XYZ file of C-alpha atoms in Angstrom:
767
model
C 53.194 205.025 105.120
C 54.174 204.460 101.447
C 56.995 206.683 100.289
C 55.767 208.640 97.285
C 56.820 211.892 95.546
C 54.079 213.678 97.549
C 55.647 212.426 100.790
C 59.171 213.249 99.624
C 58.281 216.823 98.534
C 56.057 217.735 101.601
C 58.393 216.257 104.230
C 60.038 218.900 106.477
C 63.501 219.822 105.151
C 66.022 220.568 107.906
C 69.027 222.760 107.223
C 72.472 221.838 108.458
C 72.769 222.410 112.107
C 74.763 225.266 113.725
C 75.803 224.454 117.205
C 76.938 226.958 119.952
C 80.544 226.609 120.993
C 79.551 224.434 123.966
C 77.674 221.962 121.717
C 74.617 222.265 123.993
C 72.231 223.985 121.569
C 71.747 223.672 117.838
C 70.172 226.268 115.623
C 68.506 225.171 112.320
C 65.724 226.127 109.923
C 62.986 223.690 108.779
C 60.856 224.379 105.765
C 57.801 222.492 104.779
C 55.586 222.796 101.563
C 51.839 222.002 101.585
C 50.231 220.784 98.349
C 46.759 221.582 99.935
C 47.569 225.242 100.526
C 50.322 225.565 97.888
C 52.496 227.493 100.272
C 55.841 227.065 102.051
C 56.236 227.551 105.735
C 59.639 228.138 107.436
C 60.513 227.699 111.095
C 63.636 228.715 113.044
C 64.246 226.135 115.702
C 66.669 225.262 118.436
C 67.525 221.782 119.532
C 68.668 220.975 123.023
C 71.333 218.278 122.852
C 70.877 216.875 126.397
C 67.145 216.366 126.118
C 66.469 216.083 122.407
C 63.732 218.651 122.678
C 63.219 221.045 119.783
C 61.583 224.520 120.227
C 60.166 226.833 117.635
C 61.847 230.374 117.742
C 60.272 232.057 114.791
C 57.930 231.264 111.833
C 57.479 232.226 108.262
C 60.560 234.430 108.230
C 63.154 234.205 105.465
C 66.001 233.594 107.960
C 69.416 232.381 107.000
C 73.110 232.536 108.006
C 72.831 231.613 111.748
C 75.869 232.769 113.791
C 76.350 232.419 117.523
C 77.545 235.408 119.540
C 77.953 233.329 122.678
C 76.222 230.260 123.967
C 72.939 231.998 124.299
C 72.751 234.931 121.751
C 72.962 234.662 117.998
C 72.779 236.856 114.946
C 71.154 235.997 111.527
C 69.963 237.549 108.361
C 66.359 237.922 107.169
C 65.428 238.711 103.583
C 62.709 241.424 103.619
C 59.963 241.469 101.009
C 61.257 244.864 99.620
C 64.506 243.291 98.599
C 66.623 244.456 101.504
C 68.077 242.486 104.339
C 67.851 242.817 108.193
C 70.438 241.612 110.639
C 68.675 240.252 113.641
C 70.111 239.428 117.032
C 68.208 237.208 119.521
C 68.585 235.413 122.915
C 67.602 231.649 123.132
C 66.729 232.048 126.801
C 64.528 234.996 126.061
C 62.918 233.243 123.152
C 62.007 230.226 125.153
C 60.719 232.349 128.065
C 58.756 234.742 125.820
C 58.524 236.987 128.775
C 57.922 240.080 126.699
C 56.997 240.634 123.152
C 59.984 241.865 121.244
C 62.509 241.245 124.009
C 63.870 238.045 122.561
C 64.926 239.518 119.168
C 65.514 242.837 117.495
C 66.945 244.412 114.385
C 70.640 245.304 114.800
C 70.947 246.903 111.376
C 69.689 247.009 107.892
C 71.493 246.389 104.566
C 69.804 248.037 101.553
C 70.343 244.997 99.273
C 69.786 241.246 99.073
C 72.724 240.141 101.242
C 73.741 236.707 102.400
C 76.708 234.590 103.605
C 77.013 236.297 107.092
C 80.158 235.617 109.124
C 81.250 236.992 112.468
C 84.592 237.140 114.394
C 84.748 238.230 118.050
C 87.091 241.245 118.574
C 87.265 241.340 122.350
C 87.091 238.715 125.099
C 83.877 240.120 126.524
C 82.017 239.919 123.305
C 81.195 243.623 123.055
C 82.354 243.870 119.467
C 82.344 241.613 116.460
C 83.822 241.916 112.926
C 81.041 241.426 110.344
C 81.192 240.319 106.771
C 78.391 239.599 104.170
C 78.173 238.957 100.432
C 76.000 241.430 98.507
C 75.949 242.709 94.960
C 77.904 245.778 94.012
C 77.468 248.218 91.092
C 80.410 248.849 88.695
C 81.245 251.897 90.754
C 81.638 249.822 93.913
C 78.412 251.034 95.502
C 75.659 248.665 96.902
C 73.439 247.252 94.265
C 70.045 248.246 95.871
C 66.586 247.291 94.871
C 65.969 250.752 93.392
C 69.005 250.356 91.166
C 68.005 246.898 90.161
C 64.544 248.161 89.211
C 65.791 250.809 86.780
C 64.544 250.086 83.204
C 65.411 251.604 79.872
C 62.964 251.910 76.999
C 64.820 249.098 75.231
C 65.370 245.696 76.633
C 68.504 245.083 74.575
C 71.844 244.126 76.127
C 75.091 244.263 74.210
C 77.947 242.093 75.040
C 81.596 242.114 73.909
C 83.007 239.319 75.951
C 82.057 235.911 77.456
C 80.083 235.078 79.519
C 76.783 236.300 78.205
C 74.576 234.184 80.575
C 75.277 231.960 83.532
C 73.233 229.045 84.950
C 69.782 230.693 84.719
C 70.225 234.389 84.082
C 71.752 236.811 81.588
C 74.783 238.464 83.160
C 74.315 242.158 83.997
C 76.615 244.815 85.371
C 76.476 243.964 89.014
C 78.903 241.455 90.691
C 79.106 239.869 94.091
C 81.342 241.594 96.577
C 82.237 241.259 100.307
C 81.190 243.987 102.641
C 82.754 244.436 106.097
C 81.720 246.419 109.170
C 81.361 245.994 113.016
C 78.641 244.745 115.204
C 78.943 246.670 118.605
C 76.980 246.431 121.825
C 75.651 249.788 122.837
C 76.145 250.984 126.355
C 72.717 252.575 126.157
C 69.551 251.259 124.436
C 69.496 248.193 126.824
C 72.822 246.892 125.752
C 71.590 245.939 122.272
C 73.960 245.332 119.399
C 74.131 247.751 116.448
C 75.492 247.225 112.948
C 77.746 249.836 111.482
C 77.709 251.026 107.868
C 79.368 248.485 105.593
C 82.353 248.953 103.348
C 82.905 247.249 100.046
C 86.257 245.141 100.515
C 86.624 244.522 96.950
C 85.987 248.018 95.532
C 88.350 248.829 92.666
C 89.827 245.333 92.445
C 87.926 243.669 89.540
C 87.534 240.748 91.937
C 84.193 238.963 92.654
C 83.377 236.944 95.806
C 81.315 234.935 96.219
C 81.846 233.123 92.982
C 78.659 232.472 91.117
C 76.373 230.607 90.660
C 76.612 228.495 93.883
C 79.047 230.420 95.950
C 78.556 231.088 99.722
C 80.518 231.072 102.924
C 82.758 228.404 101.586
C 84.494 231.069 99.570
C 85.675 233.229 102.322
C 86.476 233.411 106.067
C 87.061 236.110 108.764
C 89.402 236.563 111.653
C 90.065 239.401 114.155
C 92.654 240.938 111.585
C 91.247 240.287 108.207
C 89.539 238.382 105.408
C 90.671 235.442 103.517
C 88.778 234.755 100.242
C 88.965 233.123 96.767
C 88.016 234.800 93.557
C 88.280 233.939 89.830
C 91.494 235.352 88.350
C 90.472 238.862 87.026
C 92.938 238.530 84.113
C 91.124 235.518 82.721
C 87.620 235.072 81.143
C 85.545 233.087 83.506
C 83.775 231.208 80.712
C 87.084 229.850 79.556
C 89.045 229.372 82.742
C 88.543 227.864 86.243
C 91.637 229.518 87.642
C 91.099 231.034 91.057
C 93.402 232.931 93.362
C 93.500 233.095 97.235
C 93.642 236.640 98.684
C 94.236 237.970 102.155
C 92.816 241.318 103.064
C 94.175 242.572 106.433
C 92.301 245.126 108.444
C 93.381 247.177 111.246
C 89.977 248.713 111.863
C 86.638 247.201 110.872
C 85.285 250.701 110.531
C 87.835 252.038 108.099
C 86.112 253.263 104.901
C 88.617 251.987 102.449
C 90.296 248.584 102.475
C 93.869 248.069 101.492
C 94.515 246.135 98.402
C 94.175 242.382 98.975
C 97.431 240.300 98.798
C 97.549 237.065 96.809
C 98.910 233.891 98.439
C 101.090 232.297 95.959
C 100.832 228.580 95.205
C 103.480 227.631 92.662
C 102.423 225.289 89.938
C 98.678 225.288 90.889
C 96.412 227.018 88.234
C 92.954 225.613 88.986
C 89.921 226.373 91.021
C 90.043 226.934 94.753
C 87.556 226.899 97.724
C 87.204 226.594 101.470
C 89.725 229.216 102.828
C 89.590 229.093 106.524
C 91.451 230.853 109.474
C 92.672 229.055 112.623
C 91.253 230.407 115.875
C 94.306 232.586 116.476
C 94.078 234.039 112.963
C 97.733 233.544 112.163
C 97.264 230.607 109.771
C 95.058 229.856 106.938
C 94.167 226.779 105.041
C 92.473 226.275 101.745
C 91.836 223.788 98.847
C 93.189 224.198 95.335
C 93.310 222.327 92.069
C 96.296 222.102 89.775
C 94.622 222.241 86.336
C 93.055 225.321 84.883
C 89.880 224.459 82.966
C 89.139 221.279 84.917
C 86.591 221.685 87.709
C 86.902 218.056 88.804
C 90.651 218.001 89.457
C 91.842 216.736 92.811
C 91.512 219.293 95.543
C 94.933 219.730 97.366
C 95.155 221.023 100.956
C 97.384 224.000 101.561
C 98.319 225.923 104.642
C 100.061 229.245 104.974
C 101.240 231.625 107.794
C 99.835 235.058 107.594
C 101.178 236.575 110.731
C 103.872 239.280 111.166
C 103.077 241.451 108.171
C 104.920 239.339 105.707
C 105.571 240.881 102.274
C 105.194 237.617 100.454
C 102.749 234.947 101.205
C 103.400 231.445 99.996
C 101.490 228.274 100.916
C 102.660 224.791 101.422
C 100.904 221.445 100.901
C 99.423 219.879 103.968
C 100.370 216.388 102.795
C 104.018 216.033 101.762
C 102.834 214.150 98.601
C 99.894 215.945 97.211
C 98.693 212.741 95.438
C 97.809 211.500 98.899
C 100.391 208.670 98.961
C 100.378 208.309 102.685
C 99.563 205.198 104.599
C 98.952 205.120 108.352
C 98.139 202.217 110.625
C 94.357 201.753 110.658
C 93.852 203.291 107.327
C 94.177 200.814 104.406
C 95.368 201.995 101.115
C 96.510 205.330 99.661
C 94.331 208.412 100.517
C 93.715 209.417 96.989
C 90.568 211.538 97.768
C 89.508 214.950 96.886
C 88.369 216.976 99.928
C 85.218 218.971 99.521
C 85.600 221.332 102.568
C 88.117 221.871 105.356
C 88.338 223.626 108.689
C 90.738 223.867 111.681
C 90.032 222.020 114.827
C 89.447 224.259 117.803
C 93.005 223.842 119.128
C 94.583 224.253 115.551
C 96.310 220.910 115.777
C 94.089 219.220 113.112
C 92.424 220.035 109.786
C 88.952 218.520 109.538
C 88.192 217.503 105.941
C 85.036 216.086 104.211
C 85.565 213.855 101.197
C 83.749 211.492 99.054
C 84.820 207.821 99.431
C 83.275 204.742 97.915
C 79.691 206.065 97.844
C 79.852 207.986 101.200
C 80.699 211.503 102.259
C 83.098 210.892 105.162
C 84.809 213.145 107.715
C 88.563 212.952 108.242
C 91.084 214.707 110.407
C 94.610 215.444 109.466
C 97.078 216.037 112.254
C 99.434 219.033 111.689
C 101.735 218.466 114.647
C 105.307 217.690 113.682
C 105.426 214.555 115.887
C 102.967 212.757 113.549
C 104.330 210.297 110.984
C 105.889 212.376 108.153
C 104.511 215.376 109.899
C 100.990 214.338 108.993
C 98.399 211.690 110.018
C 95.101 211.046 108.410
C 92.221 209.523 110.430
C 88.709 208.576 109.418
C 86.086 209.898 111.745
C 82.787 208.871 110.170
C 81.637 205.836 108.140
C 78.036 205.623 107.089
C 75.915 208.275 105.318
C 76.970 211.490 103.759
C 78.482 214.371 105.764
C 77.453 217.768 104.480
C 79.061 220.001 107.144
C 81.344 219.612 110.146
C 81.785 222.295 112.787
C 84.440 222.043 115.507
C 83.257 222.587 119.130
C 85.544 224.334 121.710
C 86.345 221.183 123.688
C 87.704 219.283 120.655
C 84.594 217.456 119.589
C 82.996 218.009 116.157
C 79.302 218.588 115.318
C 78.329 216.942 112.027
C 75.313 217.328 109.821
C 74.434 214.794 107.123
C 71.863 212.480 105.554
C 71.483 209.067 104.012
C 69.395 207.384 101.305
C 66.790 206.669 103.794
C 67.153 209.615 106.232
C 66.791 213.116 105.120
C 68.668 214.697 107.920
C 70.795 213.587 110.911
C 73.032 215.392 113.329
C 75.805 213.870 115.259
C 78.567 214.871 117.688
C 81.862 213.043 116.926
C 84.493 212.817 119.729
C 87.777 212.777 117.829
C 89.960 213.401 120.971
C 90.649 209.749 121.490
C 94.077 208.674 120.109
C 92.867 205.408 118.889
C 89.476 203.883 118.244
C 88.289 200.433 117.037
C 86.068 202.061 114.297
C 84.902 205.466 113.059
C 81.371 204.667 114.218
C 82.597 204.309 117.758
C 83.570 208.044 117.713
C 79.958 209.145 117.478
C 78.692 209.906 120.943
C 75.349 211.626 120.173
C 73.040 211.655 117.128
C 69.613 212.890 116.175
C 67.564 211.889 113.121
C 64.806 214.116 111.657
C 62.996 211.033 110.207
C 63.834 208.448 112.981
C 66.390 206.886 110.514
C 63.782 206.767 107.767
C 60.954 205.018 109.610
C 58.685 208.085 109.320
C 58.856 207.477 105.578
C 58.427 203.768 105.816
C 62.039 203.250 104.682
C 64.659 200.955 106.305
C 68.437 200.808 106.216
C 68.431 197.243 104.955
C 66.837 198.292 101.677
C 70.201 199.744 100.661
C 73.173 197.438 99.550
C 76.010 197.501 97.199
C 77.369 195.494 94.248
C 80.770 195.533 92.410
C 80.935 194.549 88.766
C 83.622 194.289 86.164
C 85.150 197.656 84.922
C 85.705 198.380 81.314
C 89.345 199.396 82.024
C 90.805 197.254 84.906
C 94.180 199.057 84.479
C 92.447 201.948 86.412
C 89.861 200.229 88.587
C 89.126 196.557 88.446
C 85.515 196.933 89.606
C 82.660 199.517 89.434
C 80.551 200.207 92.457
C 76.770 200.518 92.281
C 74.193 201.348 95.011
C 71.292 199.018 95.140
C 67.902 200.154 96.661
C 65.161 197.495 96.950
C 61.513 197.983 97.918
C 60.793 198.080 101.643
C 58.488 195.189 101.065
C 61.272 193.034 99.454
C 61.349 189.476 100.767
C 64.630 187.556 100.006
C 62.745 184.222 100.505
C 60.157 185.054 97.846
C 60.487 184.101 94.218
C 59.009 187.339 93.034
C 60.955 189.441 90.500
C 61.017 193.160 90.115
C 61.604 195.460 87.126
C 64.857 197.355 87.243
C 65.367 201.035 87.114
C 68.974 202.073 86.238
C 69.782 205.678 87.404
C 72.755 207.310 85.641
C 74.176 210.322 87.529
C 75.275 213.741 86.195
C 78.527 215.345 86.174
C 80.062 213.292 84.606
C 82.598 213.767 87.420
C 79.921 213.026 90.162
C 78.567 210.031 91.941
C 75.729 208.418 93.654
C 76.198 208.455 97.305
C 74.568 207.483 100.571
C 72.782 210.811 100.724
C 69.263 212.252 100.474
C 67.957 214.040 97.385
C 64.739 215.730 96.673
C 65.280 215.794 92.892
C 66.585 212.205 92.268
C 65.682 209.910 95.145
C 66.175 206.182 94.539
C 63.669 205.174 97.243
C 60.935 206.929 95.292
C 61.453 204.285 92.463
C 61.951 201.450 94.882
C 58.762 202.185 96.603
C 56.933 201.910 93.141
C 58.106 198.380 92.880
C 61.575 198.623 91.225
C 64.986 197.292 92.103
C 66.962 200.460 91.686
C 70.518 200.261 90.551
C 72.696 203.424 90.655
C 76.177 202.860 89.115
C 79.313 205.008 89.553
C 81.095 204.295 86.319
C 84.330 205.637 84.927
C 84.469 209.389 85.793
C 82.787 209.023 89.114
C 84.210 210.734 92.130
C 85.261 209.156 95.422
C 87.146 206.159 93.803
C 90.449 207.689 93.166
C 91.529 210.641 90.904
C 92.779 208.423 88.065
C 89.183 206.828 87.867
C 87.646 210.222 87.762
C 90.125 211.659 85.172
C 89.617 208.610 82.860
C 86.505 209.892 81.436
C 88.219 212.601 79.504
C 87.987 212.072 75.735
C 86.030 209.022 76.789
C 82.352 209.954 77.361
C 80.735 207.205 75.492
C 83.613 204.644 75.796
C 84.442 203.192 79.202
C 81.473 204.643 81.079
C 79.067 203.013 78.511
C 80.864 199.753 78.644
C 80.812 199.846 82.542
C 77.019 200.171 82.294
C 76.816 197.310 79.694
C 78.990 195.161 82.025
C 76.634 196.027 84.950
C 73.557 195.178 83.026
C 74.879 191.797 82.042
C 76.147 191.037 85.591
C 72.636 191.898 87.069
C 71.054 189.615 84.559
C 73.273 186.627 85.473
C 73.632 187.236 89.291
C 70.450 188.849 90.580
C 67.507 186.500 90.019
C 65.201 188.877 91.777
C 65.945 191.593 89.201
C 63.890 191.209 85.912
C 66.218 192.693 83.357
C 63.614 191.963 80.691
C 61.688 194.796 82.256
C 64.317 197.352 82.749
C 64.289 201.164 82.275
C 67.102 203.772 82.430
C 66.867 207.395 83.598
C 69.491 210.092 83.739
C 69.944 213.885 84.026
C 72.702 216.223 82.564
C 75.553 213.753 81.761
C 73.120 211.071 82.630
C 70.826 212.477 80.054
C 73.662 212.442 77.561
C 74.068 208.736 78.366
C 70.421 208.202 77.601
C 70.839 209.578 74.177
C 74.115 207.700 73.797
C 72.516 204.409 74.784
C 69.613 205.146 72.357
C 72.100 204.883 69.438
C 73.866 201.727 70.722
C 73.073 198.045 71.431
C 72.260 198.504 75.066
C 69.309 200.786 74.027
C 67.485 197.852 72.562
C 67.389 196.105 75.948
C 65.412 198.754 77.847
C 61.700 199.101 77.809
C 61.950 202.848 78.042
C 64.285 205.768 78.720
C 64.028 209.057 80.508
C 66.357 211.928 79.529
C 66.430 215.086 81.706
C 68.411 218.038 80.392
C 70.667 215.781 78.323
C 73.081 216.539 75.464
C 71.904 215.799 72.013
C 74.708 217.230 69.943
C 78.153 218.324 70.958
C 78.699 220.972 68.270
C 75.458 222.667 68.856
C 74.634 222.087 72.644
C 78.020 222.408 74.187
C 79.053 225.411 72.300
C 76.006 227.195 73.660
C 76.875 226.387 77.299
C 77.710 228.997 79.761
C 81.094 227.527 81.055
C 82.998 226.666 77.852
C 86.049 225.474 79.673
C 84.026 222.218 80.576
C 83.567 220.881 77.024
C 86.997 222.111 75.968
C 88.551 220.068 78.674
C 86.349 217.042 78.759
C 86.320 216.506 74.979
C 89.926 217.036 74.530
C 90.024 220.410 73.016
C 87.998 222.562 70.741
C 85.946 221.354 67.744
C 87.980 223.483 65.336
C 91.119 221.579 66.098
C 91.396 217.831 65.728
C 94.414 216.497 67.567
C 93.880 213.115 65.996
C 93.130 209.791 67.583
C 94.560 209.575 71.077
C 96.098 206.203 71.932
C 95.359 206.848 75.648
C 91.591 206.733 75.000
C 90.292 203.117 75.530
C 87.964 203.491 72.500
C 86.041 200.252 71.900
C 86.384 198.723 68.490
C 82.605 198.409 68.073
C 82.506 202.285 67.740
C 85.023 202.176 64.938
C 85.476 205.946 65.161
C 89.206 206.529 65.446
C 89.126 208.837 62.490
C 86.582 211.178 64.129
C 87.499 214.049 66.360
C 86.547 213.797 70.019
C 83.642 216.122 69.532
C 82.156 213.575 66.948
C 83.442 210.310 68.339
C 81.091 210.614 71.382
C 78.249 212.724 69.812
C 74.796 210.959 70.281
C 73.637 212.757 67.134
C 76.001 210.548 65.092
C 73.927 207.481 65.805
C 70.264 208.709 65.105
C 69.571 205.962 62.664
C 69.611 203.411 65.522
C 67.128 205.186 67.817
C 64.050 203.124 68.483
C 63.442 202.838 72.287
C 60.446 204.777 73.734
C 61.802 207.878 75.439
C 60.523 210.699 77.610
C 62.503 213.999 77.197
C 62.547 216.695 79.803
C 64.088 220.133 79.414
C 63.613 223.621 80.975
C 63.696 226.885 79.298
C 65.996 228.624 81.689
C 68.541 225.960 81.542
C 71.613 227.778 80.298
C 74.037 225.037 81.180
C 72.520 222.895 78.410
C 70.111 224.933 76.176
C 66.569 223.757 75.638
C 67.334 223.216 72.013
C 68.951 219.941 73.037
C 65.778 218.555 74.493
C 63.744 219.794 71.530
C 66.152 218.287 69.050
C 66.014 214.834 70.686
C 62.137 214.924 70.920
C 61.873 216.099 67.260
C 64.047 213.189 66.105
C 62.026 210.614 68.116
C 58.719 212.065 66.741
C 60.063 212.141 63.156
C 61.088 208.534 63.364
C 57.752 207.443 64.831
C 59.143 206.466 68.129
C 56.858 206.663 71.176
C 57.927 209.739 72.984
C 56.932 212.545 75.255
C 58.235 216.069 75.974
C 57.995 217.867 79.285
C 58.998 221.481 79.592
C 59.159 223.903 82.531
C 59.596 227.534 81.276
C 60.492 228.676 84.745
C 63.199 226.196 85.733
C 66.881 225.910 85.262
C 69.077 222.838 85.078
C 67.232 221.583 88.234
C 63.521 221.414 88.853
C 63.206 223.189 92.165
C 59.618 224.382 92.646
C 57.594 221.814 94.577
C 54.570 221.861 92.265
C 56.851 221.553 89.218
C 58.771 218.732 91.011
C 55.644 216.894 91.673
C 54.407 217.119 88.119
C 57.874 215.919 87.033
C 57.602 212.801 89.148
C 53.953 212.140 88.027
C 55.127 212.282 84.363
C 58.294 210.199 84.925
C 56.584 207.491 87.021
C 53.640 207.238 84.716
C 55.959 206.779 81.771
C 58.238 204.054 83.110
C 55.452 202.193 84.999
C 53.521 201.893 81.831
C 56.380 200.351 80.015
C 57.220 197.736 82.637
C 53.668 196.785 83.643
C 53.452 198.520 86.960
C 50.267 200.393 88.041
C 50.079 203.906 86.826
C 51.277 206.284 89.593
C 48.388 208.763 89.196
C 45.179 208.447 87.459
C 45.020 212.205 86.713
C 45.728 212.733 83.155
C 47.971 215.509 81.756
C 45.001 217.177 80.219
C 43.544 217.729 83.783
C 44.334 220.776 85.967
C 44.839 218.484 88.906
C 47.855 216.808 87.228
C 49.536 220.286 87.237
C 48.538 221.161 90.862
C 45.231 222.734 90.118
C 44.460 226.314 89.133
C 46.807 228.901 90.551
C 45.067 231.829 92.331
C 46.589 235.329 92.695
C 46.962 234.571 96.482
C 49.070 231.438 95.909
C 52.770 231.888 96.744
C 54.532 229.081 95.166
C 58.077 229.493 96.438
C 61.330 227.559 95.630
C 62.417 225.039 98.198
C 66.065 224.640 99.024
C 67.763 221.569 97.778
C 70.132 219.231 99.666
C 73.354 217.737 98.584
C 75.802 218.878 95.958
C 74.671 220.316 92.533
C 75.013 218.442 89.404
C 76.975 219.727 86.497
């Protein structure tokens, strides 16, 4: 099989697995899109760990938020077509026996709104009662924002705003906000012993707090125990468009049926004013842990782990750092160097002795545990539990093992069980005792691990990091003994505080380009995450400085050291910040060395585009302030003399539109109308300049997409356009003979019966 965009987009997409406490059964959903029927199908499945057998439990239901009640029964949410949500309860054994229609699952309750992020906590040893919490929209008066209320229309479509933010991600902000709703799931002594959901109460009514935090918030923003809720929310005193500051709140509940919640109490973290996430309880419910950043306005600051005791009705709640030195300056035997990493998510181990943390490191998403016992060195000990691939979730099992979900550049989904109970181990890989791959480690796609490698090239600023890491993906047919050369595709990531990692993507998948016949090089230049916080922070006031020079150094190194890579036939592609870099490269010397460029949702002009963005704190931080105040040239910025721009403000120094006279390389521009992170005017302006200057160019627009292209048919058209464009300029065969003037290029004619639904994405979102 040749790995193509069609294969990528039609391959089954498996969700993160949800194991029962014993680790014997794993629930997951699997969605598949057919380009023949133009429809998506969804299956709820269970995987038996001992045998590796997978069984279908339900089909074509919008099921989410799987929660085990015991080792056999589970609860989940189902989105109904009328905009409401049902809470289902089912038994695995009954599902597999299918002894009686309807006996395996039933509706335990209905929520008259679009609800998600279900979490449960057992209230008694026998499992007769569970505390329940979901996230659902609330009206300004605190009542549930139901489909009827959402459908109400006035004669005028106008909306008047008096504060930021006006729009967020892909929608104009309305009057509803996300809220947490609590209740109880109880087993009835009649009705066959079925569970029934109580009425739900708005936990945040009258508080001006919103949880989950938009636009991507989910269960990582709150947790539940027998006695209450721990959650994070943006500071209600500050405008969310100008600030990232979040607070951590504890809401204690004596009765999960009480109609009014007490006021949530804030957990105080002195000196920390930034964003926070991943609040979690230990199993006893007397301790909480969470991640918090120090700097307000900087969404890529280092996440620091905190822990707090919440037992005994304390009047004041104050957290302490998990590591004695929050910079991570802690060395242990077996771990080399300083642990200067930024955890993405944390949880307590089953016994409460460890914190489990996922963090980016050197192009991987790894799992670590941090021992909390006082006998550990300095009271803390960090241990790496996984090595390869990219961990997306980690769930502790009751016996001390950890169930892990992840992916790699060649495998779209793998599950593993890591046995972290051993005091010592020769390597992290030795801790994995069981694994299961959705694609047989990529072989179902014709991909192989040996296609992926790494290179390290000179950094622009060796005082921070001496070398820059890049991931290299070669064609599966690559023969190192052959003298054949391949064109090079340089992929520049978004963020800019992001990275390319050993993880699967359905939007930017390096293997798609490699299987067209490219050597793909994906650099992690200055500003990338997973290489130390100083390296990440160094991009501030420096967007077109060190990162650009890192890419120049990489390009030169490849030309001198990789004879199989034909730099004379090179192209560059990027989205978001990567799109900005395409426009920046256009105006500088490196742009003349590429045969073609592809700019997806990139920045054309700071003054225009960045002032129209939804989260203004981002440019105000990254560009060193506001454009109406010029703090002068900063000596800390490693500005290259070739730019000769020390008299310009930061907003002009790195602005691509300051260098339009140099634009001459063929460029494909892609932008979507519902992208409110970077308005479509940025793409139109770039295309207009290219056309007016007589430069070969194309403009691809999706009126129904946001900063990401998510719909399968749109994504396929995106890939067709991109591959046809770059292949043409490097002399590779055209990807598809369908011309853009044909209906087939765009997926054919859409009928009224077609249900083209969005598919879920994997991996972290780009900024």
